mmCIF file of C-alpha atoms and ligand atoms in Angstrom:
data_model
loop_
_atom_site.group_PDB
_atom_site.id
_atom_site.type_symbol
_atom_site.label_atom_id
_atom_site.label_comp_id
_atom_site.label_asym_id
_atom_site.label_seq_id
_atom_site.Cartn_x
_atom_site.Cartn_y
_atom_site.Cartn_z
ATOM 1 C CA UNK A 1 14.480 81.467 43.137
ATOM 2 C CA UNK A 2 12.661 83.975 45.054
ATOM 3 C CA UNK A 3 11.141 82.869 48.171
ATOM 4 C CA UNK A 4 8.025 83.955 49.632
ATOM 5 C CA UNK A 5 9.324 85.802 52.295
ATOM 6 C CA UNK A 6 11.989 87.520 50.060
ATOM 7 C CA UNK A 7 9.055 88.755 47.393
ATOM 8 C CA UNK A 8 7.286 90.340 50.663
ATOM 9 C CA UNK A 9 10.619 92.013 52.507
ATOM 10 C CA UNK A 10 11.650 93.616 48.888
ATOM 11 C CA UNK A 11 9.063 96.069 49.633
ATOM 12 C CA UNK A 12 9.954 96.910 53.038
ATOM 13 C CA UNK A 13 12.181 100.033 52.225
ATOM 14 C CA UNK A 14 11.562 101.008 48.713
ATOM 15 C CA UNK A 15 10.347 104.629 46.903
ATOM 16 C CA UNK A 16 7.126 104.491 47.833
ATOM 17 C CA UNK A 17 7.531 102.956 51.284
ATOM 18 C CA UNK A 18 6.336 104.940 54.783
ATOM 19 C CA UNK A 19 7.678 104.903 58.151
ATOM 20 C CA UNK A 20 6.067 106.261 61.070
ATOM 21 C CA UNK A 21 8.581 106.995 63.688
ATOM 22 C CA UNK A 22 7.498 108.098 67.322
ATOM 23 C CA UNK A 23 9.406 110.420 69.377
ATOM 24 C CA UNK A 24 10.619 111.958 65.856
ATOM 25 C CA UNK A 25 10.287 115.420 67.262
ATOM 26 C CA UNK A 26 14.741 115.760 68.667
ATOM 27 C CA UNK A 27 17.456 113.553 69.372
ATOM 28 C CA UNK A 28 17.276 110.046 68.046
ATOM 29 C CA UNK A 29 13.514 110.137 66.664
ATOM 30 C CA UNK A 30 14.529 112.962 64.810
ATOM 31 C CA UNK A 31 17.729 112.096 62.973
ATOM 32 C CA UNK A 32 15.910 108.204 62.506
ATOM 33 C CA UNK A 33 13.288 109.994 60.646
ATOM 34 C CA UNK A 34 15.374 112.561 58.231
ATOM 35 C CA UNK A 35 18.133 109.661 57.578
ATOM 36 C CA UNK A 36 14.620 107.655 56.498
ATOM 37 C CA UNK A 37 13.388 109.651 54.401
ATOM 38 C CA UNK A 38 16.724 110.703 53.007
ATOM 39 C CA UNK A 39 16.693 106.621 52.054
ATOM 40 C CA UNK A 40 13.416 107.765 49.465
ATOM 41 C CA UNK A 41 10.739 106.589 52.275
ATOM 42 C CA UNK A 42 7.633 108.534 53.147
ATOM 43 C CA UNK A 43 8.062 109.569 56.790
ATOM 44 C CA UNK A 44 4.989 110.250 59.717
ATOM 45 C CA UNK A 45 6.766 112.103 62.075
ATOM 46 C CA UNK A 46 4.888 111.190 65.648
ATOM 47 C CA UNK A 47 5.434 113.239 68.856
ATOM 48 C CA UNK A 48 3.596 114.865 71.744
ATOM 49 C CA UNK A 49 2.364 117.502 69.802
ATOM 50 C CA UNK A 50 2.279 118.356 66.455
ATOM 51 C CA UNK A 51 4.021 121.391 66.913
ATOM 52 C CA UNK A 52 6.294 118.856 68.588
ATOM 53 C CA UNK A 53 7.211 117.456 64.948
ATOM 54 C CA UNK A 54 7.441 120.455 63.317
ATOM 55 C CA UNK A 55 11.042 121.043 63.080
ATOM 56 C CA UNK A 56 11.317 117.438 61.894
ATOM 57 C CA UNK A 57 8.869 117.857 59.184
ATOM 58 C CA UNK A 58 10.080 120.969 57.925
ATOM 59 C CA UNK A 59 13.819 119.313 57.963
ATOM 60 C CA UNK A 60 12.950 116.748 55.685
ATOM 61 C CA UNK A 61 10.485 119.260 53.531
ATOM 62 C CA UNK A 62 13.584 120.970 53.286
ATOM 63 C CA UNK A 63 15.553 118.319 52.108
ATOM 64 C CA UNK A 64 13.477 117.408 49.492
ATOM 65 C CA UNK A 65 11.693 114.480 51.593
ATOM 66 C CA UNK A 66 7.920 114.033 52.226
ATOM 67 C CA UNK A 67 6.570 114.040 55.844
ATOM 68 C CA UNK A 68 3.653 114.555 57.644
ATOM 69 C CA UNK A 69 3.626 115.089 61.481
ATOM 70 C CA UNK A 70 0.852 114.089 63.856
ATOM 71 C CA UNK A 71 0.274 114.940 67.436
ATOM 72 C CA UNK A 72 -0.020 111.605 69.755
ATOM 73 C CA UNK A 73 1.131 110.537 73.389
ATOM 74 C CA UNK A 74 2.237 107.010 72.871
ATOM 75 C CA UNK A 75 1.175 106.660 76.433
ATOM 76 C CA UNK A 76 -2.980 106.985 75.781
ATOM 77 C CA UNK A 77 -4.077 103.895 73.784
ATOM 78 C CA UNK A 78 -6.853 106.512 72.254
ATOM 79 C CA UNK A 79 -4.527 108.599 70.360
ATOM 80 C CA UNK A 80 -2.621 105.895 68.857
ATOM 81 C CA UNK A 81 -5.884 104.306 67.681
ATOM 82 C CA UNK A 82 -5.977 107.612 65.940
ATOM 83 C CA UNK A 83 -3.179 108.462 64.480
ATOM 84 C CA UNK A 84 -2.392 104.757 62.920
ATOM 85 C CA UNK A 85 -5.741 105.522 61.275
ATOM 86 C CA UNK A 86 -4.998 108.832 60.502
ATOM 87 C CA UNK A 87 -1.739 107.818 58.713
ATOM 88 C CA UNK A 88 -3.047 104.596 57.207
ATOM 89 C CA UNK A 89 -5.802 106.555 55.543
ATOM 90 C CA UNK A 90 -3.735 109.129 54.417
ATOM 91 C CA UNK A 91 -0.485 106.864 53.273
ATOM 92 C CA UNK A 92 -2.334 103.579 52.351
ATOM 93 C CA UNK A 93 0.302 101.839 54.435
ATOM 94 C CA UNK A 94 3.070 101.353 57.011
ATOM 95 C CA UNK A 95 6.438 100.027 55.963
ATOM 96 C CA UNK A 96 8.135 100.562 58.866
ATOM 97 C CA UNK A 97 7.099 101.499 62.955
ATOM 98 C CA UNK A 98 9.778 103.153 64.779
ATOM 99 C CA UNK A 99 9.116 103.062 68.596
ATOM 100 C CA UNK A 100 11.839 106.011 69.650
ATOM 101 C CA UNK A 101 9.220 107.898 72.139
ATOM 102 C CA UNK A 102 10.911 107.287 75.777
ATOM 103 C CA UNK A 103 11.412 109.273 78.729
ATOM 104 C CA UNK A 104 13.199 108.635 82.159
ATOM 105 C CA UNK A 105 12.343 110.405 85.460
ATOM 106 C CA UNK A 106 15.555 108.768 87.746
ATOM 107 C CA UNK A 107 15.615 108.408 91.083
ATOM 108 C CA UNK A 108 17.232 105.473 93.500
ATOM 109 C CA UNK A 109 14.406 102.981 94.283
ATOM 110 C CA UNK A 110 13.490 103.713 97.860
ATOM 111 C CA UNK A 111 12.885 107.256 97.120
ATOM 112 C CA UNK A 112 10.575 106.483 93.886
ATOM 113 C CA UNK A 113 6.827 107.163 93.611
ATOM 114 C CA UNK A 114 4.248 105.675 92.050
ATOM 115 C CA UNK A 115 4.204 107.742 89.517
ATOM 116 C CA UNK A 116 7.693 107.550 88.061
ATOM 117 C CA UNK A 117 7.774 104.072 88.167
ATOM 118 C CA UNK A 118 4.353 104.334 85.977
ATOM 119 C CA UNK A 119 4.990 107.225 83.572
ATOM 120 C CA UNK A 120 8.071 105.536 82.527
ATOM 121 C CA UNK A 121 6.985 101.980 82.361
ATOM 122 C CA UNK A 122 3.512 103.336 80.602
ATOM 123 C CA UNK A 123 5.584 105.678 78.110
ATOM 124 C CA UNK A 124 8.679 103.216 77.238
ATOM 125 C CA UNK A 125 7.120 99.804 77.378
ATOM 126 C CA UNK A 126 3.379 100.949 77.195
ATOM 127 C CA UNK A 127 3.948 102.804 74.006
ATOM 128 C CA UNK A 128 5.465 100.549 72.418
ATOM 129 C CA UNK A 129 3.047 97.269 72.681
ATOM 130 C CA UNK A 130 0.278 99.880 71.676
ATOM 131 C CA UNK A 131 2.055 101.506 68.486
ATOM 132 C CA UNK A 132 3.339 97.896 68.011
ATOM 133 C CA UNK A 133 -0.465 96.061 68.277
ATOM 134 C CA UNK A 134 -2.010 99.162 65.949
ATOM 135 C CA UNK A 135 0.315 99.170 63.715
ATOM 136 C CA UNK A 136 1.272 95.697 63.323
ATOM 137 C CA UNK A 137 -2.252 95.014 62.558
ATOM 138 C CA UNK A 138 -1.940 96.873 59.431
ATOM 139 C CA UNK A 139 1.333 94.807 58.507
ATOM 140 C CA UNK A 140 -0.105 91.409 59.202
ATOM 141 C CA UNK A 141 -2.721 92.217 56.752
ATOM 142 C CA UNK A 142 0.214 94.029 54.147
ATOM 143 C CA UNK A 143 1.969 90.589 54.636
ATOM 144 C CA UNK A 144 4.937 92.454 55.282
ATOM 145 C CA UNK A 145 6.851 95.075 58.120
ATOM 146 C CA UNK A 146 9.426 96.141 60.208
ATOM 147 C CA UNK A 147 8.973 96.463 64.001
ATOM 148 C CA UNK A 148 12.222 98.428 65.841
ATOM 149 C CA UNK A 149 11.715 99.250 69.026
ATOM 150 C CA UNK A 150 14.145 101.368 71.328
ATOM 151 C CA UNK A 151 15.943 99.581 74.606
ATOM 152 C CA UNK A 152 18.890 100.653 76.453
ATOM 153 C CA UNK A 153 22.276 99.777 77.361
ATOM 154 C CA UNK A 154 20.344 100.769 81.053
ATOM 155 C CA UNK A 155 18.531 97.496 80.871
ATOM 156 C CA UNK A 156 22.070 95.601 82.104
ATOM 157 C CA UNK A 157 21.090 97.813 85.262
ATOM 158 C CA UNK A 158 22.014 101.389 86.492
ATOM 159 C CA UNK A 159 21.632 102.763 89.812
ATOM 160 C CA UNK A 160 18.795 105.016 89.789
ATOM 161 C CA UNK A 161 17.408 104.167 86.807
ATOM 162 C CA UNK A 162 14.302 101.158 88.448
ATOM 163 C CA UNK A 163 11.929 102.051 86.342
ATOM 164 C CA UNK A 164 13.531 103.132 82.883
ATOM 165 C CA UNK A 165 15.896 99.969 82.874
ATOM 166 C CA UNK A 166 12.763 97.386 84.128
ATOM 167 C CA UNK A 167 10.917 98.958 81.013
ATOM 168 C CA UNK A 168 14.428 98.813 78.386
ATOM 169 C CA UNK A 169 15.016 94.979 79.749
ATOM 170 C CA UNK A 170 11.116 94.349 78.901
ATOM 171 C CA UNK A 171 11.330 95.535 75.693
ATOM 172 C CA UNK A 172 14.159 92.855 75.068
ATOM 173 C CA UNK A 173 11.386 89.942 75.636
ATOM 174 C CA UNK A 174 8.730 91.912 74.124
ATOM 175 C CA UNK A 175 10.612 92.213 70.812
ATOM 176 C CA UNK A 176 11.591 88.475 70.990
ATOM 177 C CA UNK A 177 8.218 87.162 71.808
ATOM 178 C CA UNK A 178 6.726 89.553 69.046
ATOM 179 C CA UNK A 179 8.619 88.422 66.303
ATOM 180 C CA UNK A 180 7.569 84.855 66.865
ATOM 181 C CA UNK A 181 4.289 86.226 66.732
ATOM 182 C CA UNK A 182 4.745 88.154 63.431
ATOM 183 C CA UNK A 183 7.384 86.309 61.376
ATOM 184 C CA UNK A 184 4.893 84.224 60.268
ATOM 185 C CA UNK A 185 3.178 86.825 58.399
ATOM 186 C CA UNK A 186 6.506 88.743 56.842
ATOM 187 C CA UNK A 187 7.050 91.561 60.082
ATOM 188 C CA UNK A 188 10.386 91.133 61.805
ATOM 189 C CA UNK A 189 10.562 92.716 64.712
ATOM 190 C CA UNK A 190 13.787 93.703 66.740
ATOM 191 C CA UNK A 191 14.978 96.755 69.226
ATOM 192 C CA UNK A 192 18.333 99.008 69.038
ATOM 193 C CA UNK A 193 20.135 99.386 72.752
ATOM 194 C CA UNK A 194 22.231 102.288 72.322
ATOM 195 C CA UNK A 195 24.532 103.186 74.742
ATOM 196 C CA UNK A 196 25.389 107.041 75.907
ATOM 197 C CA UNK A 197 24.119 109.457 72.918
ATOM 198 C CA UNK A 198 24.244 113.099 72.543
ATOM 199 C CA UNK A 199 20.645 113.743 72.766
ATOM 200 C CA UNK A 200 18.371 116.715 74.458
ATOM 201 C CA UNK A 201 17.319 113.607 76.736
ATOM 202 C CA UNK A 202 21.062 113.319 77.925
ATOM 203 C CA UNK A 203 21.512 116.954 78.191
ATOM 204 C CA UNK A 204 19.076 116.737 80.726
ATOM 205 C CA UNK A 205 20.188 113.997 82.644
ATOM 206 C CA UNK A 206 23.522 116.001 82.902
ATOM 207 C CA UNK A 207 21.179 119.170 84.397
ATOM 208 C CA UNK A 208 19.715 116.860 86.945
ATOM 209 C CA UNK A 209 23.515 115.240 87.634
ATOM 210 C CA UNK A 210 24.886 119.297 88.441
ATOM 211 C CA UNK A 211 24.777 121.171 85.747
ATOM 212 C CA UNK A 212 27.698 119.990 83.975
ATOM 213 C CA UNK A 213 26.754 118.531 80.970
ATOM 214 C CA UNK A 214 30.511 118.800 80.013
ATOM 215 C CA UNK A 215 31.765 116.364 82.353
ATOM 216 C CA UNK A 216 29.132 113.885 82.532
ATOM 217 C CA UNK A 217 29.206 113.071 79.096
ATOM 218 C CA UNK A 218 33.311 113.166 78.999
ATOM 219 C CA UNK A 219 32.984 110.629 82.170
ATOM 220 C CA UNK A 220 30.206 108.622 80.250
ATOM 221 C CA UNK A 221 32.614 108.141 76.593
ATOM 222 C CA UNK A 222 35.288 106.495 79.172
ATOM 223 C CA UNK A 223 33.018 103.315 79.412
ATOM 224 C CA UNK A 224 32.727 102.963 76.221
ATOM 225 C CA UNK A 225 35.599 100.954 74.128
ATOM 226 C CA UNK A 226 35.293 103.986 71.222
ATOM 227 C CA UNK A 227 36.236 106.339 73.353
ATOM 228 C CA UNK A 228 33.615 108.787 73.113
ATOM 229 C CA UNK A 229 29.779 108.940 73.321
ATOM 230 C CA UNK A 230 27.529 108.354 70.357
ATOM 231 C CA UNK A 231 25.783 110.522 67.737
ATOM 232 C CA UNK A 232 21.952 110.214 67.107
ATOM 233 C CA UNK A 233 22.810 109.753 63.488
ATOM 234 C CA UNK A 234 25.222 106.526 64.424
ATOM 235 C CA UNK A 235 21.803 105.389 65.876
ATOM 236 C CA UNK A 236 19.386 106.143 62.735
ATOM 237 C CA UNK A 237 22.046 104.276 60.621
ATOM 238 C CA UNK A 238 21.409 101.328 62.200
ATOM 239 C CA UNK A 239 17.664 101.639 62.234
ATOM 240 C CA UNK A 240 17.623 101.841 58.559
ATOM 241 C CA UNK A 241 20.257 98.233 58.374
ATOM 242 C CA UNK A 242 17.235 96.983 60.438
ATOM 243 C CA UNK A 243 14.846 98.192 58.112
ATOM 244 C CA UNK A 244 16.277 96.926 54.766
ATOM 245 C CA UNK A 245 14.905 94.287 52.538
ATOM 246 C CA UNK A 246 17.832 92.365 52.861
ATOM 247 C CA UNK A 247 17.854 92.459 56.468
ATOM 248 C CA UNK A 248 14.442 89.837 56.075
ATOM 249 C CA UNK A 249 16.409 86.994 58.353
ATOM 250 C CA UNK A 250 17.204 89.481 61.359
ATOM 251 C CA UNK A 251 14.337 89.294 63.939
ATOM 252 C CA UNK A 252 14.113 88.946 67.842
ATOM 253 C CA UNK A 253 17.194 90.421 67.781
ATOM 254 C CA UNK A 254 18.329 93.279 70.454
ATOM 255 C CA UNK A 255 21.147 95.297 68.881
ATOM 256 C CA UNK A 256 23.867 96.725 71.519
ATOM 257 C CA UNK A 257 24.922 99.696 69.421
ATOM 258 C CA UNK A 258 27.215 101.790 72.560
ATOM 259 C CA UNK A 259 30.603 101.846 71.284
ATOM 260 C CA UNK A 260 31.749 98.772 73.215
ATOM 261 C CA UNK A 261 30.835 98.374 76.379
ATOM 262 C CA UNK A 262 31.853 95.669 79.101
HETATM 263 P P1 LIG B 301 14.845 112.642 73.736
HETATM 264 O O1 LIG B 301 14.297 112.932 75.085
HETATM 265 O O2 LIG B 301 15.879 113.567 73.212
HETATM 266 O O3 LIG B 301 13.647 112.526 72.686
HETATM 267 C C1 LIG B 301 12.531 111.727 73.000
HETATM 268 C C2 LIG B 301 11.346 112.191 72.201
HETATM 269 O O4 LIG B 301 10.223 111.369 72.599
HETATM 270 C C3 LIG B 301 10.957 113.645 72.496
HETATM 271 O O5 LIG B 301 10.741 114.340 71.283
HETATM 272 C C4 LIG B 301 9.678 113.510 73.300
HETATM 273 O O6 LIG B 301 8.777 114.597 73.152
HETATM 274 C C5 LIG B 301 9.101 112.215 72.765
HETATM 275 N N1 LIG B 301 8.155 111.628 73.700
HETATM 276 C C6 LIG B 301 8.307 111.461 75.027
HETATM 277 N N2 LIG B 301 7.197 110.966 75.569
HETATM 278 C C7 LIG B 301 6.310 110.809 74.559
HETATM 279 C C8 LIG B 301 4.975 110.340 74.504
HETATM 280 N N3 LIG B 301 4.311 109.957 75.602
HETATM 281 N N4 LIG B 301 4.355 110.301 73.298
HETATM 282 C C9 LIG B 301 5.001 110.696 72.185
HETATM 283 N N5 LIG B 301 6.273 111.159 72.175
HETATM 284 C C10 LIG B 301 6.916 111.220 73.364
HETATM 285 O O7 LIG B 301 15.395 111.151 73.788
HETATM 286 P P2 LIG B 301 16.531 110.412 72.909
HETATM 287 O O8 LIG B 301 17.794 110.485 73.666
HETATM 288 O O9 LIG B 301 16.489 110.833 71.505
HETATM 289 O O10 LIG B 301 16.030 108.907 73.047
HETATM 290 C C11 LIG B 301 15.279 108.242 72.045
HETATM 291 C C12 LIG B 301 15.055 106.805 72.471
HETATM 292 O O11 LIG B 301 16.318 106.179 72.667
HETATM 293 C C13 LIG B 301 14.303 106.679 73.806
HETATM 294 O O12 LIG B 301 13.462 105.552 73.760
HETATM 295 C C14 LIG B 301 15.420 106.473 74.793
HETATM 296 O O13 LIG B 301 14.967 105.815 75.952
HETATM 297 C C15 LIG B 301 16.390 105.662 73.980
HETATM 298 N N6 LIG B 301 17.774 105.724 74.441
HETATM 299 C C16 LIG B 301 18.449 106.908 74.470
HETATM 300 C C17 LIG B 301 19.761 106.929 74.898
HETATM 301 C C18 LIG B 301 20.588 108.179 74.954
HETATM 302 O O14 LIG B 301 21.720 108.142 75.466
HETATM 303 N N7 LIG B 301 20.129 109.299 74.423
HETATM 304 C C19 LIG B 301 20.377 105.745 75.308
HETATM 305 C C20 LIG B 301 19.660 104.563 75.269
HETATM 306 C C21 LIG B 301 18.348 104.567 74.819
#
């Protein structure tokens, strides 16, 4: 027998299903949104810019996939508003929200500004309740949805990283607290927490470290029980496990995906 919340997760990742993945322009956005659409689903590729998502959107064109790429800083409540709209007229629907979009701008503590501690915290956590409220909106009233929102292995804590691992470790409670909110109405909602990736972001980490990217990511795959550092791809194959239909009794959950680490 099929139960109510079964009939309303079947649809969740099917042919004529949409995503709309933030931060889809490079590293983890980007493969998340071409191994999505590889799966059959519409894709809105969200960045900065919309020349921001260009390469994205012409990498799925090219692949046979449909996309569309808007322009919008997670960051400005406005432009969300927007480009929810924007997509919800144009697609009829949202499947699945991606919240990828994160920055980090490190620096020990007691020589942090306002500023850093706000961009990042207003970027990483701020972006994600307001993609999360406009778009889960939408998939209250769809009765169904998938929520997966981006924290860090950085939220266990990391010296220099205040404001970037306050915002990962929020998203934690956020995603728990939101999918008690949504279950009820067929949205689970859970985060990924990878651990080192290969991503423009950690390139330039290893630029602010000294310059050698080399040996900061060959020190960073020695935490790690794997041995090595992660591909953005590893990540977007768990994103779409999260974003199955069968995946309908998975929510709250944060999943550690960093290769083992203690
Ligand atoms: P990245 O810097 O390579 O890409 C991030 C993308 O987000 C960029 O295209 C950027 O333009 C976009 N973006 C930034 N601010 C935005 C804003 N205000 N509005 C819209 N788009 C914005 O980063 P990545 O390494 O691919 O990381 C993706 C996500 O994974 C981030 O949330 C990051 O914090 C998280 N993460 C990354 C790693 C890692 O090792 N790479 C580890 C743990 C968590």
């Amino acid at each position: 027998m099929t139960s109510p919340a079964d009939a309303t997760t079947e649809v969740a990742v099917s042919q004529e299903s949409v995503a709309m993945v933030t931060g889809a322009g490079r590293g983890i956005g980007a493969a998340t949104a071409e191994r999505l659409a590889a799966e059959g689903m519409a894709v809105i590729v969200v960045d900065r810019t919309e020349q921001d998502t260009r390469a994205t959107v012409a990498a799925i064109r090219a692949a046979g996939g449909r996309a569309r790429g808007i322009g919008c800083d997670v960051a400005v409540a406005q432009a969300v508003t927007a480009a929810v709209a924007t997509a919800v007229e144009e697609f009829g629907r949202i499947d699945v929200l991606v919240n990828c979009a994160g920055i980090n701008r490190d620096r020990l503590l007691l020589t942090m500004g306002d500023q850093e501690w706000d961009t990042v915290l207003d970027v990483n956590l701020g972006g994600t309740m307001r993609c999360s409220f406009a778009v889960g909106r939408h998939m209250r009233r769809q009765g169904h949805g998938r929520i997966i929102n981006f924290s860090s292995v950085a939220a266990r804590g990391n010296a220099g990283q205040t404001n970037y691992a306050t915002a990962k470790g929020a998203i934690a409670g956020f995603t728990r607290t939101l999918a008690a909110e949504l279950g009820p109405h067929g949205v689970t909602v859970n985060a990924i927490a990878p651990g080192f990736v290969a991503t423009p972001m950690v390139d330039e980490l290893a630029a602010r470290l000294g310059g050698d990217r080399d040996r900061v990511l060959s020190e960073a795959a020695k935490s790690a029980a794997v041995g090595r550092i992660g591909t953005p791809e590893e990540i977007a194959a768990t994103v779409v496990f999260v974003a199955r239909p069968e995946s309908g009794y998975l929510t709250g959950e944060t999943v550690h995906v960093d290769g083992g680490r203690p």
